[in-house]
């Protein structure tokens, strides 16, 4: 077992762990990544549409269920037909949304916005591909399980989140409509 200072970034070298040990390692790392996300989400909450209308205590509670992840430029967050167990809040960077039958992106999502929420909420497979732009991406990641648990425990937060997601989707549809009507 390798001990790690929790204030340092966690870099786990590839190792072969026994299944029981891997489960423990996954739980510890998940908790670490959630703790790592809280201060970052708190920093950008005033810029994130998802947090609009939440009291400080509610922002703190919502931030606790996120983990933080980084994605390399050009990588994909998800593919058409892929699983939709996660929704992303972009903390920095941009993502292009590409439909399988179209050569040009149908939309772009920037820091402060969510991506993957349609399939996430509908519990459906993704219909598009989300590709990280030319710069690395930092995202807060919310799992469906953690979101459902939060809404069950704190329906006051859930109501605001659902409203903010609906408003955000409306804005994205307006932008996509303007993009498509130009092209």
Short mmCIF file of N, CA and C in Angstrom, two decimals:
data_model
loop_
_atom_site.label_atom_id
_atom_site.label_comp_id
_atom_site.label_asym_id
_atom_site.label_seq_id
_atom_site.Cartn_x
_atom_site.Cartn_y
_atom_site.Cartn_z
N UNK A 1 0.85 -1.17 0.00
CA UNK A 1 0.00 0.00 0.00
C UNK A 1 0.89 1.22 0.00
N UNK A 2 0.58 2.16 -0.87
CA UNK A 2 1.33 3.40 -0.95
C UNK A 2 0.55 4.48 -0.22
N UNK A 3 1.20 5.18 0.68
CA UNK A 3 0.56 6.28 1.39
C UNK A 3 0.77 7.55 0.59
N UNK A 4 -0.19 8.43 0.63
CA UNK A 4 -0.13 9.65 -0.15
C UNK A 4 -0.57 10.82 0.71
N UNK A 5 0.17 11.91 0.64
CA UNK A 5 -0.27 13.13 1.31
C UNK A 5 -1.47 13.66 0.55
N UNK A 6 -2.56 13.92 1.24
CA UNK A 6 -3.78 14.34 0.56
C UNK A 6 -3.75 15.78 0.07
N UNK A 7 -2.75 16.55 0.44
CA UNK A 7 -2.65 17.91 -0.09
C UNK A 7 -1.90 17.94 -1.41
N UNK A 8 -1.24 16.85 -1.77
CA UNK A 8 -0.53 16.77 -3.03
C UNK A 8 -1.45 16.20 -4.10
N UNK A 9 -1.23 16.56 -5.38
CA UNK A 9 -2.02 15.93 -6.43
C UNK A 9 -1.79 14.42 -6.41
N UNK A 10 -2.85 13.68 -6.60
CA UNK A 10 -2.74 12.22 -6.54
C UNK A 10 -2.39 11.70 -7.92
N UNK A 11 -1.27 11.04 -8.01
CA UNK A 11 -0.84 10.38 -9.24
C UNK A 11 -0.63 8.91 -8.90
N UNK A 12 -1.51 8.08 -9.36
CA UNK A 12 -1.43 6.65 -9.07
C UNK A 12 -0.76 5.96 -10.26
N UNK A 13 0.39 5.34 -10.03
CA UNK A 13 1.02 4.62 -11.14
C UNK A 13 0.18 3.38 -11.45
N UNK A 14 0.23 2.94 -12.71
CA UNK A 14 -0.52 1.73 -13.04
C UNK A 14 -0.03 0.57 -12.17
N UNK A 15 -0.95 -0.08 -11.52
CA UNK A 15 -0.60 -1.19 -10.65
C UNK A 15 -1.68 -2.25 -10.76
N UNK A 16 -1.30 -3.43 -10.40
CA UNK A 16 -2.28 -4.51 -10.38
C UNK A 16 -2.70 -4.72 -8.94
N UNK A 17 -3.93 -4.36 -8.66
CA UNK A 17 -4.46 -4.51 -7.31
C UNK A 17 -5.46 -5.66 -7.28
N UNK A 18 -5.56 -6.29 -6.15
CA UNK A 18 -6.59 -7.29 -5.97
C UNK A 18 -7.95 -6.59 -6.04
N UNK A 19 -8.99 -7.28 -6.50
CA UNK A 19 -10.29 -6.62 -6.64
C UNK A 19 -10.76 -5.91 -5.36
N UNK A 20 -10.61 -6.54 -4.21
CA UNK A 20 -11.04 -5.90 -2.96
C UNK A 20 -10.21 -4.65 -2.68
N UNK A 21 -8.93 -4.71 -2.95
CA UNK A 21 -8.05 -3.56 -2.74
C UNK A 21 -8.38 -2.46 -3.74
N UNK A 22 -8.70 -2.83 -4.97
CA UNK A 22 -9.06 -1.84 -5.99
C UNK A 22 -10.31 -1.07 -5.59
N UNK A 23 -11.30 -1.77 -5.00
CA UNK A 23 -12.53 -1.10 -4.56
C UNK A 23 -12.22 -0.07 -3.48
N UNK A 24 -11.35 -0.42 -2.55
CA UNK A 24 -10.96 0.53 -1.50
C UNK A 24 -10.22 1.71 -2.11
N UNK A 25 -9.28 1.43 -3.02
CA UNK A 25 -8.53 2.49 -3.68
C UNK A 25 -9.48 3.42 -4.45
N UNK A 26 -10.47 2.86 -5.13
CA UNK A 26 -11.44 3.67 -5.88
C UNK A 26 -12.25 4.57 -4.95
N UNK A 27 -12.66 4.04 -3.80
CA UNK A 27 -13.42 4.84 -2.83
C UNK A 27 -12.58 5.99 -2.28
N UNK A 28 -11.33 5.71 -1.95
CA UNK A 28 -10.44 6.75 -1.42
C UNK A 28 -10.20 7.82 -2.47
N UNK A 29 -9.93 7.40 -3.71
CA UNK A 29 -9.68 8.37 -4.78
C UNK A 29 -10.92 9.18 -5.11
N UNK A 30 -12.09 8.55 -5.09
CA UNK A 30 -13.34 9.29 -5.34
C UNK A 30 -13.54 10.36 -4.28
N UNK A 31 -13.31 10.02 -3.03
CA UNK A 31 -13.44 11.01 -1.94
C UNK A 31 -12.43 12.13 -2.11
N UNK A 32 -11.22 11.77 -2.51
CA UNK A 32 -10.19 12.79 -2.72
C UNK A 32 -10.59 13.75 -3.84
N UNK A 33 -11.06 13.21 -4.96
CA UNK A 33 -11.43 14.05 -6.09
C UNK A 33 -12.64 14.92 -5.77
N UNK A 34 -13.53 14.44 -4.90
CA UNK A 34 -14.64 15.28 -4.48
C UNK A 34 -14.13 16.43 -3.62
N UNK A 35 -13.23 16.14 -2.69
CA UNK A 35 -12.66 17.20 -1.85
C UNK A 35 -11.90 18.20 -2.70
N UNK A 36 -11.25 17.73 -3.74
CA UNK A 36 -10.50 18.59 -4.64
C UNK A 36 -11.43 19.51 -5.43
N UNK A 37 -12.65 19.06 -5.71
CA UNK A 37 -13.60 19.84 -6.51
C UNK A 37 -14.26 20.96 -5.71
N UNK A 38 -14.44 20.77 -4.42
CA UNK A 38 -15.19 21.75 -3.63
C UNK A 38 -14.62 23.16 -3.73
N UNK A 39 -13.33 23.38 -3.45
CA UNK A 39 -12.83 24.75 -3.53
C UNK A 39 -12.90 25.33 -4.95
N UNK A 40 -12.66 24.50 -5.94
CA UNK A 40 -12.69 24.99 -7.33
C UNK A 40 -14.10 25.38 -7.74
N UNK A 41 -15.09 24.58 -7.38
CA UNK A 41 -16.48 24.91 -7.71
C UNK A 41 -16.93 26.15 -6.94
N UNK A 42 -16.50 26.27 -5.71
CA UNK A 42 -16.83 27.46 -4.91
C UNK A 42 -16.28 28.72 -5.59
N UNK A 43 -15.05 28.62 -6.13
CA UNK A 43 -14.42 29.75 -6.82
C UNK A 43 -15.23 30.23 -8.02
N UNK A 44 -15.76 29.30 -8.79
CA UNK A 44 -16.42 29.65 -10.04
C UNK A 44 -17.95 29.64 -9.97
N UNK A 45 -18.50 29.39 -8.79
CA UNK A 45 -19.96 29.28 -8.65
C UNK A 45 -20.69 30.50 -9.17
N UNK A 46 -20.12 31.69 -8.96
CA UNK A 46 -20.79 32.91 -9.41
C UNK A 46 -20.81 33.02 -10.94
N UNK A 47 -19.99 32.23 -11.64
CA UNK A 47 -19.95 32.23 -13.10
C UNK A 47 -20.73 31.07 -13.70
N UNK A 48 -21.10 30.08 -12.88
CA UNK A 48 -21.79 28.88 -13.36
C UNK A 48 -23.30 29.06 -13.27
N UNK A 49 -23.95 28.89 -14.41
CA UNK A 49 -25.40 29.02 -14.45
C UNK A 49 -26.10 28.00 -13.54
N UNK A 50 -25.49 26.86 -13.36
CA UNK A 50 -26.09 25.81 -12.54
C UNK A 50 -26.29 26.26 -11.09
N UNK A 51 -25.45 27.17 -10.60
CA UNK A 51 -25.49 27.61 -9.22
C UNK A 51 -26.34 28.87 -9.00
N UNK A 52 -26.88 29.44 -10.06
CA UNK A 52 -27.67 30.67 -9.95
C UNK A 52 -28.87 30.47 -9.03
N UNK A 53 -29.03 31.38 -8.10
CA UNK A 53 -30.18 31.33 -7.21
C UNK A 53 -30.00 30.47 -5.97
N UNK A 54 -28.84 29.88 -5.80
CA UNK A 54 -28.59 29.06 -4.62
C UNK A 54 -27.94 29.90 -3.53
N UNK A 55 -28.34 29.65 -2.29
CA UNK A 55 -27.70 30.29 -1.13
C UNK A 55 -26.31 29.69 -0.96
N UNK A 56 -25.46 30.37 -0.23
CA UNK A 56 -24.07 29.92 -0.01
C UNK A 56 -24.01 28.49 0.54
N UNK A 57 -24.87 28.18 1.49
CA UNK A 57 -24.90 26.83 2.07
C UNK A 57 -25.31 25.81 1.02
N UNK A 58 -26.23 26.16 0.14
CA UNK A 58 -26.67 25.26 -0.91
C UNK A 58 -25.56 25.04 -1.94
N UNK A 59 -24.83 26.10 -2.27
CA UNK A 59 -23.69 25.97 -3.19
C UNK A 59 -22.67 25.00 -2.60
N UNK A 60 -22.38 25.17 -1.33
CA UNK A 60 -21.42 24.29 -0.65
C UNK A 60 -21.89 22.84 -0.70
N UNK A 61 -23.15 22.61 -0.44
CA UNK A 61 -23.71 21.24 -0.44
C UNK A 61 -23.66 20.63 -1.84
N UNK A 62 -24.01 21.42 -2.84
CA UNK A 62 -23.96 20.94 -4.22
C UNK A 62 -22.52 20.63 -4.63
N UNK A 63 -21.60 21.51 -4.28
CA UNK A 63 -20.19 21.31 -4.65
C UNK A 63 -19.64 20.02 -4.06
N UNK A 64 -20.15 19.60 -2.92
CA UNK A 64 -19.65 18.38 -2.27
C UNK A 64 -19.93 17.11 -3.05
N UNK A 65 -20.92 17.13 -3.94
CA UNK A 65 -21.25 15.90 -4.67
C UNK A 65 -20.52 15.82 -6.02
N UNK A 66 -19.76 16.84 -6.35
CA UNK A 66 -18.99 16.85 -7.59
C UNK A 66 -17.60 16.27 -7.36
N UNK A 67 -17.03 15.74 -8.42
CA UNK A 67 -15.60 15.46 -8.45
C UNK A 67 -15.01 16.36 -9.54
N UNK A 68 -13.71 16.46 -9.58
CA UNK A 68 -13.05 17.32 -10.55
C UNK A 68 -12.23 16.45 -11.49
N UNK A 69 -12.29 16.77 -12.78
CA UNK A 69 -11.54 15.99 -13.76
C UNK A 69 -10.95 16.93 -14.81
N UNK A 70 -9.81 16.55 -15.33
CA UNK A 70 -9.18 17.30 -16.42
C UNK A 70 -9.19 16.44 -17.67
N UNK A 71 -9.36 17.12 -18.82
CA UNK A 71 -9.39 16.44 -20.11
C UNK A 71 -8.40 17.13 -21.04
N UNK A 72 -7.67 16.35 -21.81
CA UNK A 72 -6.69 16.89 -22.75
C UNK A 72 -7.39 17.53 -23.95
N UNK A 73 -6.75 18.51 -24.55
CA UNK A 73 -7.27 19.14 -25.76
C UNK A 73 -7.52 18.07 -26.82
N UNK A 74 -8.66 18.16 -27.49
CA UNK A 74 -9.00 17.21 -28.54
C UNK A 74 -9.62 15.91 -28.07
N UNK A 75 -9.65 15.67 -26.77
CA UNK A 75 -10.24 14.42 -26.27
C UNK A 75 -11.76 14.53 -26.24
N UNK A 76 -12.42 13.41 -26.07
CA UNK A 76 -13.89 13.39 -26.02
C UNK A 76 -14.39 13.17 -24.61
N UNK A 77 -15.43 13.92 -24.25
CA UNK A 77 -16.09 13.69 -22.97
C UNK A 77 -17.04 12.51 -23.10
N UNK A 78 -17.72 12.45 -24.25
CA UNK A 78 -18.62 11.33 -24.53
C UNK A 78 -18.83 11.22 -26.02
N UNK A 79 -19.34 10.04 -26.44
CA UNK A 79 -19.56 9.70 -27.84
C UNK A 79 -21.04 9.38 -28.05
N UNK A 80 -21.54 9.48 -29.30
CA UNK A 80 -22.92 9.07 -29.57
C UNK A 80 -23.10 7.60 -29.19
N UNK A 81 -24.20 7.32 -28.52
CA UNK A 81 -24.49 5.96 -28.08
C UNK A 81 -23.83 5.59 -26.77
N UNK A 82 -23.01 6.51 -26.24
CA UNK A 82 -22.30 6.24 -24.99
C UNK A 82 -23.20 6.41 -23.77
N UNK A 83 -22.76 5.84 -22.69
CA UNK A 83 -23.46 5.89 -21.41
C UNK A 83 -23.56 7.33 -20.92
N UNK A 84 -24.61 7.62 -20.17
CA UNK A 84 -24.84 9.00 -19.70
C UNK A 84 -24.95 9.07 -18.18
N UNK A 85 -24.06 8.45 -17.50
CA UNK A 85 -24.09 8.45 -16.03
C UNK A 85 -23.52 9.72 -15.43
N UNK A 86 -22.94 10.61 -16.26
CA UNK A 86 -22.30 11.81 -15.74
C UNK A 86 -22.75 13.05 -16.52
N UNK A 87 -22.77 14.16 -15.78
CA UNK A 87 -23.01 15.47 -16.36
C UNK A 87 -21.80 16.32 -15.96
N UNK A 88 -21.43 17.26 -16.81
CA UNK A 88 -20.22 18.05 -16.59
C UNK A 88 -20.54 19.54 -16.46
N UNK A 89 -19.90 20.20 -15.52
CA UNK A 89 -19.91 21.65 -15.42
C UNK A 89 -18.52 22.10 -15.83
N UNK A 90 -18.44 22.87 -16.90
CA UNK A 90 -17.13 23.30 -17.39
C UNK A 90 -16.58 24.41 -16.51
N UNK A 91 -15.42 24.16 -15.93
CA UNK A 91 -14.78 25.14 -15.06
C UNK A 91 -13.80 26.00 -15.85
N UNK A 92 -13.21 25.43 -16.88
CA UNK A 92 -12.36 26.17 -17.80
C UNK A 92 -12.33 25.40 -19.11
N UNK A 93 -12.09 26.10 -20.20
CA UNK A 93 -12.03 25.46 -21.51
C UNK A 93 -13.35 25.49 -22.24
N UNK A 94 -13.35 24.84 -23.41
CA UNK A 94 -14.54 24.80 -24.26
C UNK A 94 -14.73 23.39 -24.82
N UNK A 95 -15.97 23.12 -25.17
CA UNK A 95 -16.33 21.83 -25.76
C UNK A 95 -17.17 22.10 -27.00
N UNK A 96 -16.88 21.39 -28.08
CA UNK A 96 -17.72 21.45 -29.28
C UNK A 96 -18.63 20.25 -29.29
N UNK A 97 -19.88 20.49 -29.70
CA UNK A 97 -20.86 19.41 -29.80
C UNK A 97 -21.00 19.04 -31.27
N UNK A 98 -20.78 17.77 -31.57
CA UNK A 98 -20.81 17.28 -32.94
C UNK A 98 -21.84 16.17 -33.08
N UNK A 99 -22.70 16.31 -34.07
CA UNK A 99 -23.68 15.26 -34.37
C UNK A 99 -23.04 14.29 -35.36
N UNK A 100 -23.36 13.01 -35.26
CA UNK A 100 -22.70 12.02 -36.12
C UNK A 100 -22.88 12.28 -37.62
N UNK A 101 -24.03 12.81 -38.03
CA UNK A 101 -24.31 12.98 -39.46
C UNK A 101 -23.89 14.34 -40.00
N UNK A 102 -23.29 15.17 -39.16
CA UNK A 102 -22.88 16.51 -39.61
C UNK A 102 -21.38 16.71 -39.47
N UNK A 103 -20.80 17.38 -40.44
CA UNK A 103 -19.35 17.59 -40.41
C UNK A 103 -18.96 18.76 -39.52
N UNK A 104 -19.81 19.76 -39.43
CA UNK A 104 -19.54 20.94 -38.61
C UNK A 104 -20.17 20.79 -37.23
N UNK A 105 -19.54 21.34 -36.19
CA UNK A 105 -20.14 21.31 -34.85
C UNK A 105 -21.49 22.03 -34.85
N UNK A 106 -22.43 21.54 -34.07
CA UNK A 106 -23.74 22.17 -33.97
C UNK A 106 -23.79 23.17 -32.81
N UNK A 107 -22.79 23.13 -31.96
CA UNK A 107 -22.77 24.06 -30.84
C UNK A 107 -21.46 24.02 -30.11
N UNK A 108 -21.33 24.98 -29.22
CA UNK A 108 -20.14 25.08 -28.39
C UNK A 108 -20.57 25.41 -26.98
N UNK A 109 -19.91 24.80 -26.02
CA UNK A 109 -20.21 25.01 -24.61
C UNK A 109 -18.94 25.56 -23.96
N UNK A 110 -19.10 26.61 -23.16
CA UNK A 110 -17.96 27.29 -22.55
C UNK A 110 -17.98 27.16 -21.04
N UNK A 111 -16.91 27.64 -20.42
CA UNK A 111 -16.80 27.62 -18.97
C UNK A 111 -18.03 28.28 -18.34
N UNK A 112 -18.53 27.67 -17.29
CA UNK A 112 -19.73 28.15 -16.61
C UNK A 112 -21.00 27.45 -17.04
N UNK A 113 -20.91 26.65 -18.11
CA UNK A 113 -22.08 25.94 -18.61
C UNK A 113 -21.97 24.44 -18.36
N UNK A 114 -23.07 23.76 -18.55
CA UNK A 114 -23.10 22.30 -18.38
C UNK A 114 -23.11 21.62 -19.74
N UNK A 115 -22.68 20.39 -19.75
CA UNK A 115 -22.72 19.57 -20.97
C UNK A 115 -23.03 18.13 -20.56
N UNK A 116 -23.79 17.47 -21.42
CA UNK A 116 -24.18 16.09 -21.14
C UNK A 116 -25.47 15.97 -20.35
N UNK A 117 -26.11 17.11 -20.07
CA UNK A 117 -27.28 17.10 -19.20
C UNK A 117 -28.53 16.51 -19.85
N UNK A 118 -28.65 16.57 -21.17
CA UNK A 118 -29.85 16.04 -21.83
C UNK A 118 -29.95 14.54 -21.62
N UNK A 119 -28.91 13.82 -22.00
CA UNK A 119 -28.91 12.36 -21.83
C UNK A 119 -28.91 11.99 -20.35
N UNK A 120 -28.21 12.77 -19.55
CA UNK A 120 -28.12 12.54 -18.10
C UNK A 120 -29.52 12.56 -17.48
N UNK A 121 -30.28 13.61 -17.78
CA UNK A 121 -31.62 13.75 -17.20
C UNK A 121 -32.62 12.77 -17.79
N UNK A 122 -32.49 12.50 -19.09
CA UNK A 122 -33.42 11.58 -19.76
C UNK A 122 -33.07 10.12 -19.51
N UNK A 123 -31.92 9.89 -18.87
CA UNK A 123 -31.41 8.53 -18.66
C UNK A 123 -31.36 7.77 -19.98
N UNK A 124 -30.84 8.47 -20.99
CA UNK A 124 -30.73 7.92 -22.34
C UNK A 124 -29.26 7.93 -22.75
N UNK A 125 -28.97 7.30 -23.86
CA UNK A 125 -27.61 7.32 -24.39
C UNK A 125 -27.36 8.68 -25.06
N UNK A 126 -26.10 9.06 -25.13
CA UNK A 126 -25.75 10.33 -25.78
C UNK A 126 -26.05 10.25 -27.27
N UNK A 127 -26.55 11.36 -27.81
CA UNK A 127 -26.83 11.42 -29.25
C UNK A 127 -25.75 12.18 -30.00
N UNK A 128 -24.84 12.82 -29.28
CA UNK A 128 -23.79 13.63 -29.89
C UNK A 128 -22.44 13.28 -29.30
N UNK A 129 -21.43 13.90 -29.87
CA UNK A 129 -20.07 13.76 -29.37
C UNK A 129 -19.66 15.11 -28.80
N UNK A 130 -19.03 15.10 -27.63
CA UNK A 130 -18.52 16.32 -27.00
C UNK A 130 -17.01 16.27 -27.06
N UNK A 131 -16.40 17.20 -27.81
CA UNK A 131 -14.96 17.21 -28.04
C UNK A 131 -14.35 18.45 -27.39
N UNK A 132 -13.31 18.23 -26.60
CA UNK A 132 -12.61 19.33 -25.94
C UNK A 132 -11.93 20.17 -27.02
N UNK A 133 -11.97 21.50 -26.85
CA UNK A 133 -11.36 22.42 -27.80
C UNK A 133 -9.85 22.33 -27.82
N UNK A 134 -9.21 23.40 -28.26
CA UNK A 134 -7.76 23.40 -28.45
C UNK A 134 -6.97 23.57 -27.15
N UNK A 135 -7.66 23.89 -26.07
CA UNK A 135 -7.02 24.02 -24.75
C UNK A 135 -7.53 22.91 -23.83
N UNK A 136 -6.73 22.49 -22.85
CA UNK A 136 -7.22 21.48 -21.89
C UNK A 136 -8.49 21.97 -21.19
N UNK A 137 -9.25 21.04 -20.71
CA UNK A 137 -10.54 21.32 -20.08
C UNK A 137 -10.51 20.88 -18.63
N UNK A 138 -11.07 21.69 -17.77
CA UNK A 138 -11.28 21.32 -16.37
C UNK A 138 -12.79 21.29 -16.15
N UNK A 139 -13.28 20.22 -15.55
CA UNK A 139 -14.72 20.08 -15.37
C UNK A 139 -15.06 19.53 -14.00
N UNK A 140 -16.19 19.99 -13.49
CA UNK A 140 -16.81 19.36 -12.33
C UNK A 140 -17.70 18.25 -12.86
N UNK A 141 -17.63 17.09 -12.26
CA UNK A 141 -18.38 15.92 -12.75
C UNK A 141 -19.39 15.51 -11.70
N UNK A 142 -20.63 15.39 -12.12
CA UNK A 142 -21.72 14.98 -11.25
C UNK A 142 -22.28 13.67 -11.77
N UNK A 143 -22.31 12.64 -10.93
CA UNK A 143 -22.88 11.36 -11.35
C UNK A 143 -24.38 11.35 -11.09
N UNK A 144 -25.08 10.53 -11.85
CA UNK A 144 -26.53 10.43 -11.71
C UNK A 144 -26.89 9.94 -10.29
N UNK A 145 -26.12 8.99 -9.78
CA UNK A 145 -26.39 8.46 -8.44
C UNK A 145 -26.25 9.56 -7.38
N UNK A 146 -25.17 10.34 -7.45
CA UNK A 146 -24.96 11.41 -6.48
C UNK A 146 -26.02 12.50 -6.61
N UNK A 147 -26.41 12.79 -7.85
CA UNK A 147 -27.44 13.81 -8.07
C UNK A 147 -28.78 13.34 -7.50
N UNK A 148 -29.15 12.10 -7.77
CA UNK A 148 -30.42 11.57 -7.25
C UNK A 148 -30.42 11.59 -5.72
N UNK A 149 -29.31 11.23 -5.11
CA UNK A 149 -29.20 11.25 -3.66
C UNK A 149 -29.34 12.68 -3.12
N UNK A 150 -28.69 13.63 -3.78
CA UNK A 150 -28.78 15.02 -3.35
C UNK A 150 -30.22 15.54 -3.45
N UNK A 151 -30.88 15.26 -4.56
CA UNK A 151 -32.26 15.73 -4.76
C UNK A 151 -33.20 15.09 -3.74
N UNK A 152 -32.96 13.83 -3.42
CA UNK A 152 -33.79 13.15 -2.42
C UNK A 152 -33.61 13.79 -1.05
N UNK A 153 -32.36 14.11 -0.70
CA UNK A 153 -32.08 14.70 0.62
C UNK A 153 -32.39 16.19 0.68
N UNK A 154 -32.17 16.88 -0.43
CA UNK A 154 -32.32 18.34 -0.47
C UNK A 154 -33.15 18.76 -1.68
N UNK A 155 -34.46 18.52 -1.63
CA UNK A 155 -35.30 18.91 -2.77
C UNK A 155 -35.26 20.41 -3.05
N UNK A 156 -34.95 21.23 -2.04
CA UNK A 156 -34.83 22.67 -2.26
C UNK A 156 -33.72 22.98 -3.26
N UNK A 157 -32.63 22.23 -3.21
CA UNK A 157 -31.54 22.41 -4.16
C UNK A 157 -31.95 21.82 -5.52
N UNK A 158 -32.60 20.67 -5.50
CA UNK A 158 -33.02 20.01 -6.73
C UNK A 158 -33.91 20.89 -7.60
N UNK A 159 -34.86 21.59 -6.99
CA UNK A 159 -35.77 22.46 -7.74
C UNK A 159 -34.98 23.54 -8.48
N UNK A 160 -34.02 24.14 -7.81
CA UNK A 160 -33.21 25.21 -8.43
C UNK A 160 -32.35 24.63 -9.54
N UNK A 161 -31.77 23.47 -9.32
CA UNK A 161 -30.91 22.85 -10.33
C UNK A 161 -31.71 22.51 -11.58
N UNK A 162 -32.88 21.90 -11.41
CA UNK A 162 -33.71 21.58 -12.57
C UNK A 162 -34.09 22.84 -13.34
N UNK A 163 -34.45 23.91 -12.63
CA UNK A 163 -34.78 25.18 -13.29
C UNK A 163 -33.57 25.71 -14.07
N UNK A 164 -32.40 25.70 -13.42
CA UNK A 164 -31.20 26.22 -14.07
C UNK A 164 -30.80 25.37 -15.28
N UNK A 165 -30.97 24.07 -15.19
CA UNK A 165 -30.67 23.22 -16.34
C UNK A 165 -31.62 23.52 -17.50
N UNK A 166 -32.91 23.71 -17.20
CA UNK A 166 -33.89 24.04 -18.25
C UNK A 166 -33.55 25.38 -18.91
N UNK A 167 -33.21 26.38 -18.11
CA UNK A 167 -32.84 27.68 -18.66
C UNK A 167 -31.56 27.58 -19.51
N UNK A 168 -30.59 26.82 -19.04
CA UNK A 168 -29.36 26.64 -19.79
C UNK A 168 -29.59 25.93 -21.12
N UNK A 169 -30.46 24.92 -21.11
CA UNK A 169 -30.78 24.22 -22.35
C UNK A 169 -31.49 25.15 -23.33
N UNK A 170 -32.37 26.00 -22.81
CA UNK A 170 -33.05 26.97 -23.66
C UNK A 170 -32.06 27.90 -24.35
N UNK A 171 -31.07 28.38 -23.61
CA UNK A 171 -30.04 29.26 -24.18
C UNK A 171 -29.22 28.53 -25.25
N UNK A 172 -28.89 27.28 -24.99
CA UNK A 172 -28.11 26.51 -25.97
C UNK A 172 -28.92 26.28 -27.24
N UNK A 173 -30.22 26.02 -27.10
CA UNK A 173 -31.07 25.83 -28.28
C UNK A 173 -31.16 27.09 -29.11
N UNK A 174 -31.25 28.25 -28.45
CA UNK A 174 -31.28 29.53 -29.17
C UNK A 174 -29.98 29.73 -29.94
N UNK A 175 -28.84 29.43 -29.30
CA UNK A 175 -27.54 29.58 -29.99
C UNK A 175 -27.44 28.63 -31.16
N UNK A 176 -27.87 27.39 -30.98
CA UNK A 176 -27.81 26.40 -32.05
C UNK A 176 -28.71 26.82 -33.20
N UNK A 177 -29.88 27.37 -32.90
CA UNK A 177 -30.80 27.83 -33.94
C UNK A 177 -30.16 28.96 -34.74
N UNK A 178 -29.50 29.90 -34.06
CA UNK A 178 -28.82 31.00 -34.76
C UNK A 178 -27.70 30.47 -35.63
N UNK A 179 -26.96 29.49 -35.13
CA UNK A 179 -25.85 28.90 -35.89
C UNK A 179 -26.38 28.19 -37.13
N UNK A 180 -27.44 27.41 -36.96
CA UNK A 180 -27.99 26.66 -38.08
C UNK A 180 -28.65 27.58 -39.12
N UNK A 181 -29.28 28.66 -38.67
CA UNK A 181 -29.93 29.56 -39.61
C UNK A 181 -28.91 30.37 -40.42
N UNK A 182 -27.70 30.56 -39.87
CA UNK A 182 -26.63 31.24 -40.63
C UNK A 182 -26.03 30.32 -41.68
N UNK A 183 -25.98 29.03 -41.37
CA UNK A 183 -25.29 28.08 -42.26
C UNK A 183 -26.21 27.48 -43.19
#
